[in-house]
Short mmCIF file of C-alpha atoms and ligand atoms in Angstrom, two decimals:
data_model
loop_
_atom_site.label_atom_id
_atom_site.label_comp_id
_atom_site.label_asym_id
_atom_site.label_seq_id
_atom_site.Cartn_x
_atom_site.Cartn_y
_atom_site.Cartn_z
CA UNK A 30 -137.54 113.15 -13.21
CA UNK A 31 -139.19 114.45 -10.19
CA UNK A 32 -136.56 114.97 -6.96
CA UNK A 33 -137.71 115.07 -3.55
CA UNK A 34 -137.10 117.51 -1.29
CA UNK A 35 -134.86 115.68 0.95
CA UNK A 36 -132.41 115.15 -2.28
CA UNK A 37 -131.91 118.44 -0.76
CA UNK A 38 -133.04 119.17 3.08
CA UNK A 39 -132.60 116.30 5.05
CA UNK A 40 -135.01 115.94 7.97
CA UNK A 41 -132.68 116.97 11.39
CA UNK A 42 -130.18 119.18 8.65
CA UNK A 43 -130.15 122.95 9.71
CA UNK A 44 -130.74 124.08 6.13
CA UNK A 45 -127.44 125.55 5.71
CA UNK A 46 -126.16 126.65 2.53
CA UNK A 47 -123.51 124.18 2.33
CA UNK A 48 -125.54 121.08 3.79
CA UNK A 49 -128.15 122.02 1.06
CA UNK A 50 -125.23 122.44 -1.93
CA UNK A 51 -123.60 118.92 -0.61
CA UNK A 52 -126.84 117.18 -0.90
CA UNK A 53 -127.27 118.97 -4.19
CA UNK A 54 -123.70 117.70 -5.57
CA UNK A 55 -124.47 113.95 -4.36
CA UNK A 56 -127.74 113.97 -5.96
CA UNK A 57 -125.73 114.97 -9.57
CA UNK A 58 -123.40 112.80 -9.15
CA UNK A 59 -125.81 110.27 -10.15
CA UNK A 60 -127.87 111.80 -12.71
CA UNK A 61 -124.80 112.91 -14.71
CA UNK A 62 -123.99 109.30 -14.91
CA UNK A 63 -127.04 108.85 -16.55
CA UNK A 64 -126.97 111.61 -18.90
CA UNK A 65 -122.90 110.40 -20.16
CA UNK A 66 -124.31 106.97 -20.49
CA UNK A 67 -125.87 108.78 -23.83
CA UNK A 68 -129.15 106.89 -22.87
CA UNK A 69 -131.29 109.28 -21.58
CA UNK A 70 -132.21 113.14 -21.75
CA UNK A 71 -133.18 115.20 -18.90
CA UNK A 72 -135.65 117.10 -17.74
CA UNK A 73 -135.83 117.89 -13.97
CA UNK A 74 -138.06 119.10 -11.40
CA UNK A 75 -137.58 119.28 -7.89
CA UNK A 76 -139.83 119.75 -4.50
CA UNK A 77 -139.06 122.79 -2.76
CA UNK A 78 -141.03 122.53 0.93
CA UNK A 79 -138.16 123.07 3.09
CA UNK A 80 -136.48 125.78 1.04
CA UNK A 81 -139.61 128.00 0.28
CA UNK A 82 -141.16 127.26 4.08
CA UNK A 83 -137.36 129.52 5.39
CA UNK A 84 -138.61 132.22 3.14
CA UNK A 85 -141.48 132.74 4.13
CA UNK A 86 -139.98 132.34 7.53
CA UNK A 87 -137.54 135.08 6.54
CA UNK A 88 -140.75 137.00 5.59
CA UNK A 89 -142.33 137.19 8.90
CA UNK A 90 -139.54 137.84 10.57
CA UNK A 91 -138.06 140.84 8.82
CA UNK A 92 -141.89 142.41 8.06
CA UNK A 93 -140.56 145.36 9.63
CA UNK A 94 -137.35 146.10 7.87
CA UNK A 95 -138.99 144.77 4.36
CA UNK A 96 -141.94 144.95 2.63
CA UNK A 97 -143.18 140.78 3.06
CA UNK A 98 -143.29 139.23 -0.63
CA UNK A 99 -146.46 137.02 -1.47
CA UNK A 100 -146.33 133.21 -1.66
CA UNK A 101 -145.76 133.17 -5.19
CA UNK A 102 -142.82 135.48 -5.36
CA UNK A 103 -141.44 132.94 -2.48
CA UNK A 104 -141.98 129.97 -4.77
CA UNK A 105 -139.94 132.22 -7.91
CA UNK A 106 -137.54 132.61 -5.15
CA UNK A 107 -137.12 129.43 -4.43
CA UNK A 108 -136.92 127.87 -7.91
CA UNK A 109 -134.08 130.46 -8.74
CA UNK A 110 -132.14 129.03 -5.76
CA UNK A 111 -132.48 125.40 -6.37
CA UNK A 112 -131.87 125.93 -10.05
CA UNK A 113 -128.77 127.38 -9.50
CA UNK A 114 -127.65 124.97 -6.92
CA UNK A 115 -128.24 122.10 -9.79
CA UNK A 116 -127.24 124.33 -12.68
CA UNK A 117 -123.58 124.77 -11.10
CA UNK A 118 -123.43 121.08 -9.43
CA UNK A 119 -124.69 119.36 -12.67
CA UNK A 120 -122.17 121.12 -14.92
CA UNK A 121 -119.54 121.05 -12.41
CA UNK A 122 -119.71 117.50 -12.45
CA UNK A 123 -119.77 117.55 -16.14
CA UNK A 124 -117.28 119.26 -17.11
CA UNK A 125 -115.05 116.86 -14.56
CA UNK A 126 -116.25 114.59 -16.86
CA UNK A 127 -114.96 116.24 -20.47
CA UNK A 128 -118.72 117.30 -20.64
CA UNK A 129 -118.97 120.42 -20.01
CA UNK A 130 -120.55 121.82 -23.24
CA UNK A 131 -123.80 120.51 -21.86
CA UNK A 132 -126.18 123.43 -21.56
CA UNK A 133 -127.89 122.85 -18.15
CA UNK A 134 -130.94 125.71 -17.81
CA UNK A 135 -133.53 126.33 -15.29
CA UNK A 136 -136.60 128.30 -16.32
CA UNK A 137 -138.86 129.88 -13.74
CA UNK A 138 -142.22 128.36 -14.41
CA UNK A 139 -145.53 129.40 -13.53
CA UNK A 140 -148.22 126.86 -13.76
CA UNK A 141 -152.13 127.34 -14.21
CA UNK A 142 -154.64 126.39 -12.31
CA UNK A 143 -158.34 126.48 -12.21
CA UNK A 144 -159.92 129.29 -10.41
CA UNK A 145 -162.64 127.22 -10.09
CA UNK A 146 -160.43 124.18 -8.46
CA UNK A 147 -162.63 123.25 -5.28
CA UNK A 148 -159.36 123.21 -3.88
CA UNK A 149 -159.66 126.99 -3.28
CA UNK A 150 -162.65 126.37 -0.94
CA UNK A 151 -160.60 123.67 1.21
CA UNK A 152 -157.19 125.08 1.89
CA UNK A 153 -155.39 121.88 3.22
CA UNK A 154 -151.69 122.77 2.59
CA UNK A 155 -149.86 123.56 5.74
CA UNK A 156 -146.94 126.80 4.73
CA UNK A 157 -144.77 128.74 6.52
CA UNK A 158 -144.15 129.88 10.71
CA UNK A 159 -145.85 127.93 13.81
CA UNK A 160 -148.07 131.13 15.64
CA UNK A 161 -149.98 131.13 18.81
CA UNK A 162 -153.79 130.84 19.15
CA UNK A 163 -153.76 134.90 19.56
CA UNK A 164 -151.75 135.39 16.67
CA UNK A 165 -153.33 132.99 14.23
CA UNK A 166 -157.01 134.40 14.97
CA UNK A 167 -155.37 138.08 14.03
CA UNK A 168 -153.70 136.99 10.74
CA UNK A 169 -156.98 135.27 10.15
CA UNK A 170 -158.77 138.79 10.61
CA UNK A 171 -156.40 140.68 8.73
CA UNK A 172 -155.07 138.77 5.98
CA UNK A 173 -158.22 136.66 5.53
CA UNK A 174 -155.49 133.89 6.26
CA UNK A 175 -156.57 130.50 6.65
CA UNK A 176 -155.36 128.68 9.79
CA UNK A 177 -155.22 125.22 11.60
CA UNK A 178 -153.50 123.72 14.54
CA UNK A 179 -151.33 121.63 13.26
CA UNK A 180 -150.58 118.38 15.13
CA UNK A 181 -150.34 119.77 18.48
CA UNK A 182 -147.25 122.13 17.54
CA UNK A 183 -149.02 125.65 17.58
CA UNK A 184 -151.25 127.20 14.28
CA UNK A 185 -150.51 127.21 11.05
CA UNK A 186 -151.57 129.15 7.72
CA UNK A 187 -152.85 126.66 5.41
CA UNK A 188 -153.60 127.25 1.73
CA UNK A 189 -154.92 125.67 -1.18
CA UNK A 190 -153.65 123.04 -3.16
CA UNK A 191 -155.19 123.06 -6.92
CA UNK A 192 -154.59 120.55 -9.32
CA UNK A 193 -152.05 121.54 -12.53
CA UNK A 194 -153.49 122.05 -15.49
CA UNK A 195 -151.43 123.31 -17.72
CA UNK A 196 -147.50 124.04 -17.80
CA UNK A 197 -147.22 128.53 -18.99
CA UNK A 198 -143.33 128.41 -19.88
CA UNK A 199 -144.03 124.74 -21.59
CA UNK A 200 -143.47 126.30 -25.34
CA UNK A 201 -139.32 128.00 -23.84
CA UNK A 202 -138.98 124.34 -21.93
CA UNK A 203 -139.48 122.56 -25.34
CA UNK A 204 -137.18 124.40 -27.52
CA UNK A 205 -134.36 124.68 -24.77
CA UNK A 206 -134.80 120.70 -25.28
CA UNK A 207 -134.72 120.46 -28.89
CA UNK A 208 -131.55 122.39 -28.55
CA UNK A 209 -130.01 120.14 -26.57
CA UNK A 210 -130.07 121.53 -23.38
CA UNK A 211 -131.14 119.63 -19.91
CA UNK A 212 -133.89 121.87 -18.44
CA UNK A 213 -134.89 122.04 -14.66
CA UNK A 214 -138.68 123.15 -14.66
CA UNK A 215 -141.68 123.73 -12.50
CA UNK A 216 -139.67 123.63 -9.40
CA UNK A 217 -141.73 122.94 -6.12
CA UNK A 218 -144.73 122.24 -8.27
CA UNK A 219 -144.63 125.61 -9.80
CA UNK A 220 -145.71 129.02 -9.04
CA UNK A 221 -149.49 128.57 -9.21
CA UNK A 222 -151.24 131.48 -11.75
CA UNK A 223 -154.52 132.14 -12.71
CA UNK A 224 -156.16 133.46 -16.06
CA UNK A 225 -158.23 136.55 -15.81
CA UNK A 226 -158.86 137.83 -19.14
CA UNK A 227 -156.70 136.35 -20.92
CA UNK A 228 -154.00 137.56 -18.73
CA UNK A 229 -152.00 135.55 -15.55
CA UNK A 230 -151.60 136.77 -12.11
CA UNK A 231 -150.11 134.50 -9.20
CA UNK A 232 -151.93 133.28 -6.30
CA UNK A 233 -151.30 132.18 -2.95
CA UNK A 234 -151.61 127.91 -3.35
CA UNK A 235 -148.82 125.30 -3.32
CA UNK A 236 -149.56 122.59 -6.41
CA UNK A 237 -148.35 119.15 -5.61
CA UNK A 238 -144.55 118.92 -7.72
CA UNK A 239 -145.38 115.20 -8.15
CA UNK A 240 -148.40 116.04 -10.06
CA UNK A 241 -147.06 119.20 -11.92
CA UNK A 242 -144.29 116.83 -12.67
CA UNK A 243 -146.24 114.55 -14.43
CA UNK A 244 -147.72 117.28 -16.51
CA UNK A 245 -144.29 118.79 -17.41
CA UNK A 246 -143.20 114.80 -18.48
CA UNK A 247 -146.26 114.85 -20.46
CA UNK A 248 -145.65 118.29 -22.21
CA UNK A 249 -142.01 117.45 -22.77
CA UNK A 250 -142.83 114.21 -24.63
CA UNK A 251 -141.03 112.01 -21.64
CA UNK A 252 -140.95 108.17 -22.25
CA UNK A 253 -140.65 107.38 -18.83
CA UNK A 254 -141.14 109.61 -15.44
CA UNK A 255 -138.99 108.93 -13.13
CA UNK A 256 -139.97 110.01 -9.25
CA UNK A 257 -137.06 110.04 -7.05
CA UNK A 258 -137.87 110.13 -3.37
CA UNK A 259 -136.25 108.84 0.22
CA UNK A 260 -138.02 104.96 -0.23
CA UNK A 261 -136.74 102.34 -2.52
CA UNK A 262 -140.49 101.01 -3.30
CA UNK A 263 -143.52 101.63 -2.83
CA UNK A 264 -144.82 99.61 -0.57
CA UNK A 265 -149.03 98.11 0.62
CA UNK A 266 -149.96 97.40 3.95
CA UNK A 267 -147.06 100.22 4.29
CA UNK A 268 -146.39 100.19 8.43
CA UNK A 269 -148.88 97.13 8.82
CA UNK A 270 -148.60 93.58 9.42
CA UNK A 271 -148.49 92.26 5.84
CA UNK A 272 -146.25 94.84 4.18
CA UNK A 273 -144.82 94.36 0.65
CA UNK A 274 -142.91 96.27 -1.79
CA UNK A 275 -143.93 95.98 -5.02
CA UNK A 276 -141.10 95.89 -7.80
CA UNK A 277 -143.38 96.33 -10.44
CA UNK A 278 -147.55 97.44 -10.55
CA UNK A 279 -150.11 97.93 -13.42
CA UNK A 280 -152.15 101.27 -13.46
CA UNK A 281 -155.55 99.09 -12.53
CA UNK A 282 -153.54 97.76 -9.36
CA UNK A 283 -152.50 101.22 -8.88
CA UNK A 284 -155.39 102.24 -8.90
CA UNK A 285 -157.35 99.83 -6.48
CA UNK A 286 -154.59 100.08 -3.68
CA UNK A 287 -155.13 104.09 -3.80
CA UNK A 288 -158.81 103.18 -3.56
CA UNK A 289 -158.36 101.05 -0.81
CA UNK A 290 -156.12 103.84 0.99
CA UNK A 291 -152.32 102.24 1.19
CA UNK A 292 -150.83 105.32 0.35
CA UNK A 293 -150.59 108.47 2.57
CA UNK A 294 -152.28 111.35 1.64
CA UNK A 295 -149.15 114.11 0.95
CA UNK A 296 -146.51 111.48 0.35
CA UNK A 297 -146.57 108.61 -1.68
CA UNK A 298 -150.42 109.62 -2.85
CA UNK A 299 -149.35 111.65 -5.02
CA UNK A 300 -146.69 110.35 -6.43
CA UNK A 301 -148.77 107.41 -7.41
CA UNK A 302 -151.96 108.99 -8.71
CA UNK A 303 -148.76 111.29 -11.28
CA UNK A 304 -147.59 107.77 -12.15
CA UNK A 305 -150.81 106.05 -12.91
CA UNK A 306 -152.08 109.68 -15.06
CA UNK A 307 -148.82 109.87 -16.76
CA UNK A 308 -149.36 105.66 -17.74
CA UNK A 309 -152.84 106.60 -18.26
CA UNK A 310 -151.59 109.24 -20.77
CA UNK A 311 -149.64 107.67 -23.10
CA UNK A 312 -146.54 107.52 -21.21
CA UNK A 313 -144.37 103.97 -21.41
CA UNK A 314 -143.72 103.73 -17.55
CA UNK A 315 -143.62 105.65 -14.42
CA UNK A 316 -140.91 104.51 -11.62
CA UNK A 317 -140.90 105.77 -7.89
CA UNK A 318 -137.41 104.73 -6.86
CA UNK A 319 -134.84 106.04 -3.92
CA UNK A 320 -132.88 109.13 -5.40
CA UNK A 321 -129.08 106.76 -5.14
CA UNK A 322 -130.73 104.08 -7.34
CA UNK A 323 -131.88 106.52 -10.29
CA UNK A 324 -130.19 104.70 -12.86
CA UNK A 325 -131.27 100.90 -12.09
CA UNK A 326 -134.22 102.12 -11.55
CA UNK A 327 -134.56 103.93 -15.25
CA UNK A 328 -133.43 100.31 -16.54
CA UNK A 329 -135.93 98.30 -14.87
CA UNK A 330 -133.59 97.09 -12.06
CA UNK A 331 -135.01 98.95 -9.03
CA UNK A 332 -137.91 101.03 -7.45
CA UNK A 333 -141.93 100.14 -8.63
CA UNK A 334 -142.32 100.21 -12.03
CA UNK A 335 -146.01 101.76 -12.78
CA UNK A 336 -147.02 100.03 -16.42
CA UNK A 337 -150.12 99.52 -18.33
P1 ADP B 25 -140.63 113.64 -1.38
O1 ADP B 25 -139.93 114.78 -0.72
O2 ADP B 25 -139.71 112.77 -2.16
O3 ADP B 25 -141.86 114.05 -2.15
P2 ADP B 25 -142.45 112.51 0.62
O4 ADP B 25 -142.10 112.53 2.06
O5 ADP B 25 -143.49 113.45 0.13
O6 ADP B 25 -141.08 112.68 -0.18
O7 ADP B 25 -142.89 111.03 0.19
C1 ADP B 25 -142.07 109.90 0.49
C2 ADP B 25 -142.53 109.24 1.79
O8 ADP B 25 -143.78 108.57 1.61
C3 ADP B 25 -141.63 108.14 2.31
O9 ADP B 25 -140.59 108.66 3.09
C4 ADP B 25 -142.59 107.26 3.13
O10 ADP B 25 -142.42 107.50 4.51
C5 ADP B 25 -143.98 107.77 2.75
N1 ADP B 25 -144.96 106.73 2.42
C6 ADP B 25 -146.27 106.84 2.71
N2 ADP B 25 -146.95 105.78 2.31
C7 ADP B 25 -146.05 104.94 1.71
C8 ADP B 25 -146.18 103.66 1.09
N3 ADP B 25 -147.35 103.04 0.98
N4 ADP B 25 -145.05 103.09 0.59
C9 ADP B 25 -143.86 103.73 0.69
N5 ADP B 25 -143.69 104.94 1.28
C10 ADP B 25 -144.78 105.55 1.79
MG1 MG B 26 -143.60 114.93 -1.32
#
């Protein structure tokens, strides 16, 4: 299952520790339900925008005390403190629940792309501090940064956003698995890596977590992927006059309301082009449900079901 962000940051929330660790314990609540109904076995990822955007915050603003880390030692970063925050929330709640032999693991996971992805000649992913005209057009000298206005609230560094091919860590994910263990994985899409001579070395791109998500469910063997967002359905004509959620869609539908542009490009895009590759496949069913109805959602009872 894929968690959104704001399972954890909620829009007009500070970002404080303890706002972030409440959300955190909420969201657990519910999935350890689902695990000690003995129905279902884990495997989590998570979105990481908020979280990873204050570090690189933290890196701009302390560039003179400490040496600034690149984007992909951010992402690391920030899939070490998420994990933990589930880790210790998940088992907390489990062991309330006699359940506490439950081995809950996060691996840091790097995932490849293509360095050939065209997405490395459009950088469209928006990261990091709001700067002035001045300062943008410096960055973009020095750093060879990348950098739009961004809606009117001041420039922005924007960087690539390549497509997922293939999970690194998938191999440690799978046998933490057949051990029993629920694994959270490929936080915030994963830390994007390259392969130069047969070796990997991290780049400065932000994959999509819905689609690395998908791959992950893939590599794991998943019967169903479940995306858990902030909407209870998706929904056409989304904002317009004729608006309708849809409780259940095949991939063909899926596929002609992407064509025909119902879904924003970002948000719910997406999260239904993962669904309708992880359907395409092999997978049984994809659901994109709100994060409090997880478990009627896994049973059919909730969210869009995404089918063949
Ligand atoms: P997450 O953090 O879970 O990935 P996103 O903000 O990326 O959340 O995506 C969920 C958002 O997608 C919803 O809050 C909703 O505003 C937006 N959205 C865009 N198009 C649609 C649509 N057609 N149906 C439902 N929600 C949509
Ligand atoms: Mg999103």
């Amino acid at each position: 299952m894929a968690l959104g962000g704001n399972a954890i940051l909620q829009p007009g929330q500070k970002g404080t520790f303890e706002e972030q660790y409440g959300s955190v314990q909420q969201a657990m609540e519910g999935l350890a339900r689902l695990v000690l109904s003995g129905k279902w076995r884990l495997v989590i990822t998570h979105g990481n925008g908020p979280q990873v955007g204050n570090i690189l915050l933290q890196q701009d603003a302390a560039k003179g005390v400490v040496p600034p880390m690149p984007m992909d030692v951010c992402g690391a970063q920030s899939q070490g403190f998420i994990g933990y925050m589930i880790q210790q929330a998940l088992h907390n709640v489990l062991a309330r629940e006699g359940r506490g032999d439950i081995p809950v693991a996060t691996v840091v996971t790097q995932v490849l792309v293509d360095r050939d992805d065209p997405a490395f000649q459009n950088p469209t992913k928006p990261v990091g501090a709001f700067y002035s005209a001045e300062e943008a057009k410096r960055l973009q000298a020095e750093k060879g940064w990348h950098v739009v206005e961004d809606a009117g609230r001041g420039w922005r560094r924007v960087v690539p956003s390549p497509d997922p091919k293939a999970i690194v860590e998938k191999d440690a994910i799978r046998i933490l698995l057949a051990g029993g263990a629920i694994v959270v994985a490929s936080g915030g899409g994963g830390i994007p890596v390259v392969r130069e001579d047969g070796a990997y070395r991290g780049v400065e791109a932000v994959i999509d977590k819905d689609l690395a998500g998908e791959r992950l469910a893939q590599d794991v063997g998943a019967s169903v992927f479940l995306i858990l967002t902030d909407v209870d359905r998706v929904r056409i004509h989304y904002k317009k006059p004729g608006e309708r959620a849809l409780e259940r869609m095949t991939v063909e539908e899926a596929k002609r309301y992407l064509a025909e542009g119902h879904f924003a490009k970002g948000s719910m895009e997406p999260k239904v082009r993962a669904a309708v590759r992880f359907v395409e496949g092999g997978g049984e069913r994809a659901v994109i449900a709100a994060l409090a109805q997880a478990g009627d959602a896994l049973d059919g009872r909730a969210g869009t079901q995404v089918v063949p």
